[in-house]
Each structure stands twice: as structure tokens, then as C-alpha cells.
Coordinates of C-alpha atoms in Angstrom, one line a residue:
Chain A
M145 CA -42.0 -43.5 -9.1
G146 CA -39.7 -45.6 -6.9
D147 CA -36.9 -45.2 -9.3
A148 CA -37.2 -41.5 -9.4
L149 CA -37.1 -41.4 -5.6
N150 CA -34.0 -43.5 -5.5
Q151 CA -32.4 -41.3 -8.1
K152 CA -33.2 -38.2 -6.1
E153 CA -31.7 -39.9 -3.0
N154 CA -28.6 -40.9 -4.9
Q155 CA -28.2 -37.3 -6.1
E156 CA -28.4 -36.0 -2.5
Q157 CA -25.9 -38.5 -1.3
T158 CA -23.3 -37.1 -3.8
F159 CA -23.5 -33.6 -2.2
R160 CA -20.5 -33.0 0.0
T161 CA -20.7 -31.8 3.5
I162 CA -19.2 -28.4 4.3
E163 CA -18.1 -27.0 7.6
I164 CA -18.9 -23.4 8.3
S165 CA -17.2 -21.8 11.4
V166 CA -18.9 -18.7 12.5
F167 CA -17.5 -16.1 14.9
R168 CA -19.9 -15.8 17.8
Y169 CA -19.9 -13.0 20.2
N170 CA -22.4 -10.6 21.7
P171 CA -20.6 -7.5 23.1
Y172 CA -23.8 -6.5 24.9
S173 CA -24.0 -9.7 26.9
K174 CA -21.9 -10.1 30.1
H175 CA -21.7 -13.8 29.7
S176 CA -20.7 -13.9 26.0
K177 CA -17.2 -14.8 25.2
P178 CA -15.7 -14.7 21.7
R179 CA -15.6 -18.1 20.1
F180 CA -16.1 -19.9 16.8
E181 CA -19.0 -22.3 16.3
T182 CA -18.8 -24.8 13.5
Y183 CA -21.8 -26.0 11.6
S184 CA -21.8 -29.0 9.2
L185 CA -24.3 -28.9 6.4
S186 CA -25.0 -30.5 3.1
E187 CA -24.0 -28.3 0.2
T188 CA -26.6 -27.8 -2.5
P189 CA -25.8 -26.9 -6.1
S190 CA -24.9 -23.2 -6.6
M191 CA -25.2 -22.6 -2.8
T192 CA -24.1 -19.1 -1.8
L193 CA -23.1 -18.3 1.8
Y194 CA -26.4 -16.4 2.0
I195 CA -28.2 -19.7 1.4
A196 CA -25.9 -21.6 3.7
L197 CA -26.3 -19.1 6.6
S198 CA -30.1 -19.1 6.1
K199 CA -30.1 -22.9 6.3
I200 CA -28.0 -22.8 9.5
W201 CA -30.4 -20.3 11.0
A202 CA -33.5 -22.1 9.9
T203 CA -32.4 -25.7 10.8
M204 CA -29.6 -25.5 13.4
D205 CA -29.3 -22.3 15.3
H206 CA -31.8 -19.6 15.7
H207 CA -29.4 -17.5 17.7
V208 CA -26.7 -16.9 15.1
S209 CA -26.9 -13.3 13.9
F210 CA -26.1 -12.0 10.4
D211 CA -27.4 -9.4 8.0
F212 CA -29.0 -9.8 4.6
V213 CA -31.4 -7.7 2.6
C214 CA -31.2 -8.0 -1.2
R215 CA -29.2 -11.3 -1.6
A216 CA -28.1 -10.0 -5.0
G217 CA -25.0 -7.9 -4.3
I218 CA -26.8 -4.6 -4.4
C219 CA -27.5 -3.6 -0.8
G220 CA -24.1 -4.3 0.8
S221 CA -25.5 -5.6 4.1
C222 CA -24.0 -9.1 3.9
A223 CA -20.3 -8.0 3.8
M224 CA -18.3 -10.2 6.1
V225 CA -14.8 -11.7 6.3
I226 CA -14.8 -15.0 4.5
N227 CA -11.7 -17.1 5.0
G228 CA -9.8 -13.9 5.7
K229 CA -11.1 -11.9 2.8
P230 CA -13.8 -9.3 3.2
R231 CA -16.5 -10.2 0.7
L232 CA -20.3 -10.2 0.1
A233 CA -21.8 -13.4 1.4
C234 CA -24.5 -13.4 -1.2
K235 CA -22.0 -13.2 -4.0
T236 CA -19.8 -16.0 -2.6
R237 CA -20.5 -19.6 -3.6
T238 CA -19.5 -22.3 -1.2
E239 CA -18.3 -24.5 -4.0
E240 CA -15.2 -22.3 -4.5
F241 CA -13.8 -23.5 -1.2
L242 CA -12.3 -26.9 -2.3
D243 CA -11.7 -28.2 1.2
G244 CA -15.3 -27.4 2.2
K245 CA -14.1 -25.4 5.2
I246 CA -15.3 -21.8 5.5
T247 CA -14.6 -19.4 8.4
L248 CA -16.8 -16.4 8.8
M249 CA -16.0 -13.3 10.8
P250 CA -17.6 -9.9 11.0
L251 CA -16.1 -6.9 9.2
P252 CA -13.3 -5.3 11.2
T253 CA -13.1 -1.6 11.9
F254 CA -16.9 -1.2 12.2
K255 CA -19.0 -1.2 15.4
H256 CA -19.7 -4.9 16.2
I257 CA -23.3 -5.6 16.9
K258 CA -23.4 -9.4 17.3
D259 CA -21.8 -12.4 15.7
L260 CA -21.5 -11.5 12.0
Q261 CA -23.4 -8.2 12.3
V262 CA -21.7 -4.9 12.2
D263 CA -23.0 -1.3 12.0
T264 CA -21.7 0.1 8.8
G265 CA -24.7 2.5 8.4
S266 CA -23.8 4.9 11.2
W267 CA -20.2 5.2 9.9
M268 CA -21.3 5.6 6.3
N269 CA -23.7 8.3 7.3
A270 CA -21.0 10.2 9.2
M271 CA -18.7 9.8 6.2
S272 CA -21.3 11.2 3.9
Q273 CA -21.7 14.2 6.1
K274 CA -18.0 14.7 6.5
V275 CA -17.4 14.8 2.8
E276 CA -20.6 16.7 2.2
S277 CA -21.8 14.0 -0.2
W278 CA -24.3 16.1 -2.2
I279 CA -24.2 18.4 -5.2
H280 CA -23.2 21.9 -4.2
T281 CA -24.6 24.4 -6.6
K282 CA -26.1 27.9 -6.6
E283 CA -28.0 27.2 -9.8
K284 CA -31.7 26.9 -9.3
T285 CA -33.3 24.0 -11.1
D286 CA -35.7 25.0 -13.8
I287 CA -37.6 22.0 -14.9
S288 CA -39.1 23.9 -17.9
K289 CA -35.7 24.0 -19.5
I290 CA -33.5 21.3 -21.0
E291 CA -30.7 20.2 -18.7
K292 CA -27.2 21.3 -19.3
R293 CA -25.3 18.8 -21.5
V294 CA -22.8 16.5 -19.8
E295 CA -20.2 14.7 -21.9
P296 CA -21.1 11.0 -22.0
D297 CA -17.7 10.0 -20.7
V298 CA -18.0 12.3 -17.8
A299 CA -21.5 11.1 -17.0
Q300 CA -20.3 7.5 -17.2
A301 CA -17.4 8.2 -14.8
V302 CA -19.8 9.7 -12.3
F303 CA -22.3 6.8 -12.7
E304 CA -19.5 4.3 -12.2
L305 CA -18.6 5.7 -8.8
D306 CA -22.3 6.0 -7.9
R307 CA -22.4 2.2 -8.1
C308 CA -20.8 2.1 -4.6
I309 CA -23.1 0.2 -2.2
E310 CA -21.3 1.3 1.0
C311 CA -20.7 -2.3 2.0
G312 CA -17.6 -1.4 3.9
I313 CA -15.4 -4.0 2.3
C314 CA -12.8 -1.4 1.1
L315 CA -12.3 -0.3 4.7
A316 CA -12.1 -3.9 6.0
S317 CA -9.5 -4.7 3.3
C318 CA -7.4 -1.6 4.1
S319 CA -4.4 -2.0 6.5
T320 CA -4.2 1.8 6.9
R321 CA -7.8 1.9 8.1
I322 CA -7.1 -1.2 10.3
M323 CA -4.2 0.7 12.0
R324 CA -5.8 4.2 12.0
E325 CA -9.5 4.3 12.6
S326 CA -9.8 7.9 11.7
F327 CA -8.8 7.2 8.0
I328 CA -11.8 7.8 5.7
G329 CA -10.8 5.0 3.3
A330 CA -11.6 4.4 -0.4
V331 CA -15.4 4.8 0.1
G332 CA -14.9 8.4 1.3
L333 CA -12.2 9.3 -1.2
S334 CA -14.1 7.9 -4.1
R335 CA -17.1 9.7 -3.0
V336 CA -15.2 13.0 -3.1
A337 CA -13.9 12.0 -6.6
R338 CA -17.5 11.4 -7.7
F339 CA -18.4 15.0 -7.0
A340 CA -15.1 16.4 -8.2
I341 CA -15.8 14.8 -11.6
D342 CA -19.4 15.8 -11.7
P343 CA -19.8 19.2 -13.6
H344 CA -23.0 19.9 -11.7
D345 CA -21.0 20.4 -8.5
E346 CA -19.5 23.8 -8.3
R347 CA -17.0 23.1 -5.5
T348 CA -13.4 23.8 -6.3
D349 CA -10.3 21.7 -5.5
A350 CA -9.6 24.1 -2.6
D351 CA -13.1 23.1 -1.2
Y352 CA -12.3 19.4 -1.6
Y353 CA -9.0 20.0 0.1
E354 CA -10.8 21.2 3.2
L355 CA -12.8 17.9 3.2
V356 CA -10.0 15.3 2.7
G357 CA -6.7 17.2 2.5
D358 CA -5.1 15.6 5.5
D359 CA -3.7 12.3 6.8
D360 CA -7.2 11.1 7.7
G361 CA -8.1 11.7 4.0
I362 CA -6.2 11.4 0.8
F363 CA -2.7 11.7 2.3
G364 CA -3.3 8.9 4.7
C365 CA -3.7 6.4 1.8
M366 CA -0.6 4.3 1.4
S367 CA -1.7 2.6 -1.9
L368 CA -1.8 -0.9 -0.4
M369 CA -4.7 -1.6 -2.9
G370 CA -6.7 -3.7 -0.5
C371 CA -9.7 -1.7 -1.5
E372 CA -9.2 -2.0 -5.3
D373 CA -8.6 -5.7 -5.1
H374 CA -11.6 -6.6 -2.8
C375 CA -14.3 -4.1 -3.9
P376 CA -17.3 -6.4 -4.8
K377 CA -18.5 -3.8 -7.3
E378 CA -15.1 -3.5 -9.0
L379 CA -15.1 0.2 -8.7
P380 CA -12.0 2.1 -10.2
L381 CA -10.7 3.0 -6.7
Q382 CA -7.0 2.9 -7.6
T383 CA -7.3 5.4 -10.4
K384 CA -9.8 7.7 -8.6
I385 CA -7.7 7.9 -5.4
A386 CA -4.7 8.7 -7.6
Y387 CA -6.8 11.3 -9.3
M388 CA -7.8 13.0 -6.1
R389 CA -4.2 12.9 -4.8
R390 CA -2.9 14.6 -8.0
K391 CA -5.7 17.2 -7.8
L392 CA -5.2 18.1 -4.1
V393 CA -1.4 18.1 -4.2
S394 CA -1.4 20.4 -7.2
Q395 CA -3.9 22.6 -5.4
A396 CA -1.6 22.7 -2.3
I397 CA 1.4 23.6 -4.5
K398 CA -0.5 26.3 -6.3
S399 CA -1.8 27.9 -3.1
Chain B
M115 CA 5.3 32.1 19.7
N116 CA 4.2 31.9 16.1
K117 CA 0.5 32.8 16.1
A118 CA -0.3 30.7 13.0
E119 CA 1.0 27.6 14.9
I120 CA -1.3 28.4 17.8
Y121 CA -4.3 28.8 15.6
E122 CA -3.6 25.5 14.0
F123 CA -2.9 23.9 17.3
L124 CA -6.2 24.9 18.7
T125 CA -8.5 24.7 15.7
S126 CA -6.7 22.4 13.1
R127 CA -7.2 25.4 10.8
N128 CA -5.2 28.5 9.9
K129 CA -6.3 32.1 10.3
Q130 CA -8.4 31.9 7.1
K131 CA -10.0 28.7 8.6
K132 CA -8.2 26.6 6.0
K133 CA -6.5 23.3 6.4
S134 CA -2.7 23.1 6.4
R135 CA -1.2 22.4 3.0
T136 CA 1.8 20.7 4.7
P137 CA 0.4 17.1 4.5
A138 CA 0.1 17.6 0.7
R139 CA 3.7 18.8 0.5
L140 CA 4.9 16.0 2.7
D141 CA 3.2 13.4 0.5
A142 CA 4.8 14.9 -2.6
I143 CA 8.3 15.3 -0.9
Q144 CA 8.1 11.6 0.3
S145 CA 7.5 10.5 -3.3
A146 CA 10.0 12.8 -4.8
T147 CA 12.9 11.9 -2.5
G148 CA 12.0 8.3 -2.9
A149 CA 12.1 8.6 -6.6
I150 CA 15.5 10.4 -6.5
L151 CA 17.0 7.7 -4.3
A152 CA 15.6 4.9 -6.4
L153 CA 17.1 6.5 -9.5
F154 CA 20.4 7.0 -7.7
I155 CA 20.5 3.3 -6.7
V156 CA 19.7 2.2 -10.3
F157 CA 22.9 3.8 -11.5
H158 CA 24.9 3.2 -8.3
L159 CA 24.5 -0.6 -8.6
I160 CA 25.4 -0.5 -12.3
F161 CA 28.6 1.6 -11.7
E162 CA 29.5 -0.6 -8.8
S163 CA 29.3 -3.7 -11.0
S164 CA 32.0 -2.3 -13.2
I165 CA 34.3 -4.6 -11.2
L166 CA 32.8 -7.4 -13.2
L167 CA 34.6 -6.0 -16.3
G168 CA 37.9 -6.0 -14.4
K169 CA 39.8 -3.9 -11.9
E170 CA 41.0 -1.5 -14.6
A171 CA 37.4 -0.7 -15.6
M172 CA 36.4 -0.1 -12.0
Y173 CA 39.5 2.0 -11.4
R174 CA 38.8 4.2 -14.5
L175 CA 35.1 4.7 -13.5
T176 CA 36.2 5.7 -10.0
K177 CA 38.6 8.2 -11.3
F178 CA 36.0 9.4 -13.8
F179 CA 33.7 10.2 -10.8
E180 CA 36.6 11.9 -9.1
A181 CA 36.7 14.1 -12.3
D182 CA 40.3 13.2 -13.2
F183 CA 39.7 14.9 -16.5
I184 CA 39.7 18.1 -14.6
F185 CA 41.8 17.4 -11.5
E186 CA 44.9 15.5 -12.0
G187 CA 44.7 12.1 -10.2
G188 CA 41.0 12.8 -9.3
E189 CA 39.4 14.7 -6.4
P190 CA 37.8 12.3 -3.9
L191 CA 36.0 15.3 -2.2
I192 CA 33.5 15.2 -5.1
I193 CA 32.5 11.8 -3.8
S194 CA 32.2 13.2 -0.3
A195 CA 30.0 16.0 -1.6
L196 CA 27.8 13.6 -3.6
A197 CA 27.5 11.3 -0.6
F198 CA 26.5 14.3 1.5
V199 CA 23.8 15.3 -0.9
V200 CA 22.5 11.7 -1.0
F201 CA 22.6 11.6 2.8
V202 CA 20.5 14.7 3.0
V203 CA 17.9 13.3 0.6
F204 CA 18.1 9.9 2.5
V205 CA 17.4 11.5 5.9
L206 CA 14.6 13.7 4.5
H207 CA 13.0 10.6 3.0
A208 CA 13.4 8.6 6.1
L209 CA 12.0 11.4 8.3
I210 CA 8.9 11.9 6.1
A211 CA 8.2 8.2 5.3
M212 CA 8.6 7.3 9.0
R213 CA 5.3 8.9 9.7
K214 CA 3.6 6.0 7.9
F215 CA 5.2 3.3 10.1
P216 CA 3.0 1.6 12.6
A217 CA 3.3 4.0 15.5
S218 CA 2.4 1.7 18.4
Y219 CA 2.3 -1.9 19.4
R220 CA -1.5 -1.8 18.8
E221 CA -1.1 -0.5 15.3
Y222 CA 1.6 -3.0 14.5
R223 CA -0.4 -6.0 16.0
R224 CA -3.5 -5.0 14.1
Y225 CA -1.6 -4.7 10.8
Q226 CA 0.0 -8.1 11.3
T227 CA -3.2 -9.9 12.1
H228 CA -5.0 -8.2 9.3
R229 CA -2.3 -9.0 6.7
H230 CA -2.2 -12.7 7.8
L231 CA -5.9 -12.9 7.4
L232 CA -6.1 -11.0 4.1
V233 CA -3.3 -12.8 2.3
H234 CA -3.0 -9.9 -0.1
N235 CA 0.2 -9.3 -2.1
D236 CA 0.4 -5.5 -2.0
T237 CA -0.4 -5.4 1.7
N238 CA 2.4 -7.8 2.3
L239 CA 4.8 -5.8 0.1
W240 CA 4.3 -2.9 2.5
F241 CA 5.7 -5.1 5.3
I242 CA 8.8 -5.6 3.3
Q243 CA 9.0 -1.9 2.7
I244 CA 8.8 -0.9 6.4
T245 CA 11.2 -3.7 7.4
T246 CA 13.8 -2.8 4.8
G247 CA 13.2 0.9 5.5
F248 CA 13.9 0.3 9.2
M249 CA 17.1 -1.7 8.4
M250 CA 18.3 1.1 6.2
F251 CA 18.1 3.7 8.9
F252 CA 21.3 2.0 10.2
L253 CA 22.8 0.3 7.1
G254 CA 22.4 3.3 4.8
S255 CA 23.9 5.6 7.5
I256 CA 26.9 3.4 7.9
H257 CA 27.6 3.2 4.2
L258 CA 27.0 6.9 3.5
Y259 CA 29.1 8.0 6.5
T260 CA 32.0 5.9 5.2
M261 CA 31.6 7.4 1.8
M262 CA 31.5 10.9 3.2
M263 CA 34.6 10.5 5.4
Q264 CA 36.7 8.1 3.4
P265 CA 35.9 9.0 -0.2
S266 CA 39.5 8.3 -1.3
K267 CA 39.2 4.7 -0.3
I268 CA 37.3 3.6 -3.3
G269 CA 39.0 1.5 -5.9
P270 CA 39.4 -2.1 -6.9
F271 CA 41.7 -3.0 -3.9
A272 CA 40.6 -0.3 -1.5
S273 CA 36.9 -1.3 -1.8
A274 CA 37.7 -5.0 -1.8
D275 CA 39.8 -4.5 1.4
R276 CA 37.0 -2.7 3.1
I277 CA 34.5 -5.3 2.1
F278 CA 36.6 -8.3 3.0
S279 CA 39.4 -7.4 5.5
D280 CA 37.4 -4.7 7.3
G281 CA 34.5 -7.1 7.7
M282 CA 32.0 -5.0 5.9
W283 CA 30.6 -7.6 3.6
P284 CA 27.7 -8.7 5.9
M285 CA 26.6 -5.1 6.1
Y286 CA 26.8 -4.7 2.3
L287 CA 24.9 -7.9 1.8
M288 CA 22.0 -6.8 4.0
L289 CA 22.2 -3.3 2.5
L290 CA 22.0 -4.7 -1.0
V291 CA 18.9 -6.8 -0.2
S292 CA 17.2 -3.9 1.7
V293 CA 17.9 -1.2 -0.8
V294 CA 16.9 -3.2 -3.9
L295 CA 13.6 -4.5 -2.4
H296 CA 12.8 -1.1 -0.9
A297 CA 13.5 0.8 -4.1
G298 CA 11.7 -1.7 -6.3
I299 CA 8.6 -1.9 -4.2
G300 CA 8.7 1.8 -3.6
V301 CA 8.8 2.6 -7.4
Y302 CA 5.9 0.2 -7.9
R303 CA 3.9 2.0 -5.2
L304 CA 4.7 5.4 -6.7
I305 CA 3.3 4.2 -10.0
I306 CA 0.1 3.2 -8.3
K307 CA -0.1 6.2 -6.0
W308 CA 0.1 8.8 -8.6
G309 CA -1.5 6.9 -11.4
V310 CA 1.6 7.2 -13.6
F311 CA 0.7 4.4 -16.1
D312 CA -3.0 4.2 -15.6
G313 CA -3.9 4.6 -19.2
V314 CA -7.1 3.1 -20.4
Q315 CA -6.4 -0.3 -18.8
P316 CA -5.2 0.6 -15.3
Q317 CA -5.6 -2.9 -13.9
Q318 CA -3.5 -4.6 -16.6
N319 CA -1.0 -1.8 -16.4
R320 CA -0.7 -2.3 -12.7
L321 CA 0.0 -6.0 -13.3
L322 CA 2.5 -5.2 -16.0
A323 CA 4.3 -2.6 -13.7
K324 CA 4.5 -5.2 -11.0
K325 CA 5.9 -7.8 -13.3
I326 CA 8.6 -5.4 -14.7
I327 CA 9.5 -4.3 -11.2
K328 CA 9.8 -7.9 -10.1
W329 CA 12.3 -8.7 -12.8
L330 CA 14.2 -5.5 -12.2
I331 CA 14.5 -6.5 -8.5
V332 CA 15.8 -10.0 -9.5
F333 CA 18.2 -8.4 -12.0
Y334 CA 19.6 -5.8 -9.5
L335 CA 19.8 -8.4 -6.7
A336 CA 21.8 -10.7 -8.9
L337 CA 24.0 -8.0 -10.3
G338 CA 24.7 -6.6 -6.8
A339 CA 25.4 -10.1 -5.4
V340 CA 27.8 -11.0 -8.2
S341 CA 29.6 -7.7 -7.8
L342 CA 29.8 -8.2 -4.0
V343 CA 31.2 -11.7 -4.4
T344 CA 33.7 -10.4 -6.8
Y345 CA 34.9 -7.8 -4.3
I346 CA 35.0 -10.4 -1.6
K347 CA 37.2 -12.6 -3.9
I348 CA 39.5 -9.7 -4.7
G349 CA 39.7 -8.8 -1.0
Y350 CA 40.5 -12.4 0.0
E351 CA 43.3 -12.6 -2.5
H352 CA 44.5 -9.1 -1.5
Q353 CA 44.5 -9.6 2.3
E354 CA 48.2 -10.0 2.5
H355 CA 48.7 -6.6 0.9
Y356 CA 45.9 -4.9 2.8
G357 CA 46.0 -1.2 2.3
E358 CA 48.0 -1.2 -1.0
R359 CA 46.3 0.7 -3.7
Y360 CA 45.6 -0.2 -7.3
H361 CA 47.4 1.8 -9.9
K362 CA 46.5 2.5 -13.4
G363 CA 47.8 0.0 -15.9
V364 CA 49.1 -2.4 -13.3
K365 CA 48.7 -5.9 -14.6
E366 CA 46.0 -7.9 -12.9

């Protein structure tokens, strides 16, 4: 029994200490000033930043604010800037940072709530409304009949884009969006592509042009590929943005 | 006043309540003019390097472009005309591409901080593109104006004298670096932007495109630099005879 205890203690001693610096600021408080607060903690095997932040909150600082829901890379709430890169905290292991130093910041370009919390939801909702993110069809659904056939490749391409979790990382990785806040970003453009691919949607290219055919939309994109290279769901953003660009430019030339 | 403009001014839509198609055309024209200029540079630098094969080779090529097979002794106005066409495309490209530059200190500052945080290759490449693009507003104009106004002063000695004795070599060196980087990165971004080589493996193809472009940049920078050094050397040796022209068949 004693040996087992010693062994456990020895194991714990081999864990390294990591330092996590967290951006702290409450824009709603008169007294709050932006600063970084550093927390030292013992790293456990396979520790993710979700676990690390929970540990900080539970054992060190009850005031630090951050968002999490699913802790499995599905909900997109925990997107934050980790050592400069926008990523999902729940999908990021602390062990990959060899020097054990991690700096956390909230996602830029979204409304800051407090510390690591931002409001991505309001923006995403407005984006969905702007690009009319729903199937536009005059066809009445008749559930007594078999659905129209959709080619598996087409269905797959639609499903692929449906995997977007609206985490906001594409926008936080995009220098165009950083400079020009009215730019709709990869999330908006890939959303339009999702409906443009889907045969259920009866909208034409001219209709899509009305949604994103300007410098806030497809023609604002400068192909810096921050979105493509940081998307935690590895969505095909590069190809789908190019697809929309080709579609809308040829629509404009034809009209 | 044009009513269509008023409608768009007040509603961001035309009479049919449709969005302007101009942004689409601008996007296409920016890419097209960029591609034309890049293609032009690819050949320009190769032709210019004919000096590496000797003065006679460069002289013959110059005369060929002056169409000496039609006009006896060549017609330098052809070069003027070509330079004018390139200048028009160049100005058009600059005018349209300029709208993507950071437009204020705020935009510039935000871009800089963001790219330093992000440490992302393609985002950094854009900084090279706007910097070299800005440099070429001036450098490209100097060069094209010279070519439009003094088309006859191209030749193994005339070019070397301009580069060395007229003190143009620092300008050409900066222009070389700017134009090769700008064109190379520009072509890479065109490939991504329009999905030219997406294929079934777009990510791998993007990496491949980047790798090929990188080596082309290295090749063209080296070729341009060696050519420039050769002109400087000829100009240095020829400084006592500044202004004297090279003649066909003269022994080197």
C-alpha cells in the first residue's frame, strides 16, 4: 500500500508545471483595465486547455471567464486565441507547447464580453439572416412521396459544409476581416456555397449575387487562407470560396 | 447627373433593385491585368538575360524586337508602343489592386498586430505583396517612362551605360526584387483565388503550387541579378566611351 502511494507521488512529481497567461478585462466595469494574469499549474496527461482552464477556475480563480459547452469540438464555444492562433481550447492539448508557456486571448473581431468570452452568437445569427441561410423552394413537401434523388457526391459536398460549427475561428484568422469588420468571412461565404450546391434550393446565381456580390462578400476575400489553415473542422473553405467567386463573376459577366 | 448613379448612391442598388456588377468586374480585371503583367515579366527577364550569352546576342534580340526584319535598322517606336501598352495595364492593375491596401492607420495597425500574432505564411506573403506593389508605383513608372521616351537607348552598351553611368542600377535592383516577388506571390494567389489547380487534392496542390512558385522566384531573382551584374560590369568597362553604341559584328 505504502509503495503504491510512493509510486503515485513519484508519478505526480514528474508532471511538469505549465504557465497559462490569460487576458483579463471586463469592458463593462469602470475599474477593469486590460492585463494578462499568469497561472502556474501541474500538467496532467492528455490535458486539454479546457481541462486546464477548468482547473484554474476551480482551484485558483473563480473570476476568470471563458466559455465551454461540449468539450468535444462540436459546439464551437471555446474558440480562443492560443499563442496567437485562433483554435478550439477543447481540441488543444497543453503538451504540444514544449516550453510550457501558453497565452490565451479572446477571439478578435467579435463583441468582447469578458476575459476569454466573446459573443459570436449575435454575429452568426445576423450573418445567417443576411445570407438567408435556409432552403428557398416553392415546392411543397409531400411526405407520402419518396424524396427527389440527390447525387451522393452532391449530398456529401453539402453535408461537408453543414459541419460548420460557427466557432468564429475563420473570421479571427482572416486579416481582411480584422481590417474590415463588415466582411462576411469564410463562414458566410461557405454558407452561401452550401445552398448554391444544394439542389433543393431554387435560388439562382443572380440571387446569390444579391447576397454576397460585393466587397463585404465574395469580392472582399483576398485569399490569405487564414480561414482554410485554421478551421478546426477542416472545411474545404479554399475551394468553396473559389467556387462562389467563379460562379458570381461569371454571373456578373453574363448579365 | 446620371440617375443610375443617384439610385446606387442612395440605395446601394440600381433601378431594378439589383446590386452593382462592378465589384465582380473589378475583381476579374485585377486578376486578368495581374496575370498579363506576370506573363510579361516572365518573358521580359528571360529576354533581358540574353546579355549573358554575349553582347551580340542581346543586340540581335533588341533589333528583333525593333522588327529589323521589316524596318531596316529596326524601329524603336515599337518598343515605345509596347511600353505604353504595358504602362496602361500596369496603371489599371495598380488602380484596381490599390483598393485592397490597408486604407487607414487603423487598418494597417490591426493587420500588422494580427499577422504578428498569427504567424501565418500566406498572411505574411500579402505584406510582401502590398510593400512591393507600393514600391512599384514609383519604380515601375520610372522604368516604363524611360522605355517609352528613350526606346532607342536599348542595347548592350546603351543599357549598360544607363544602368552604370546614369546611376540607374539601384533602381533596377529594387525593381527586380519587387517585381519578381510581387509577380510570383501574385500568381500563387491567383491560383488559390480562382481554384485553378484545385483538382481532387486541393490542399496538396496548393502546397505544390507554392513550392513551384518559390523556386521560380529564386530562379528569376538569380537570373535577374546575374544579368544586372553583367550590365553593371559592361557599363563600368564602357564608362570612358559613354554614349557610344554597339554595332553589329563588332568584336567584343
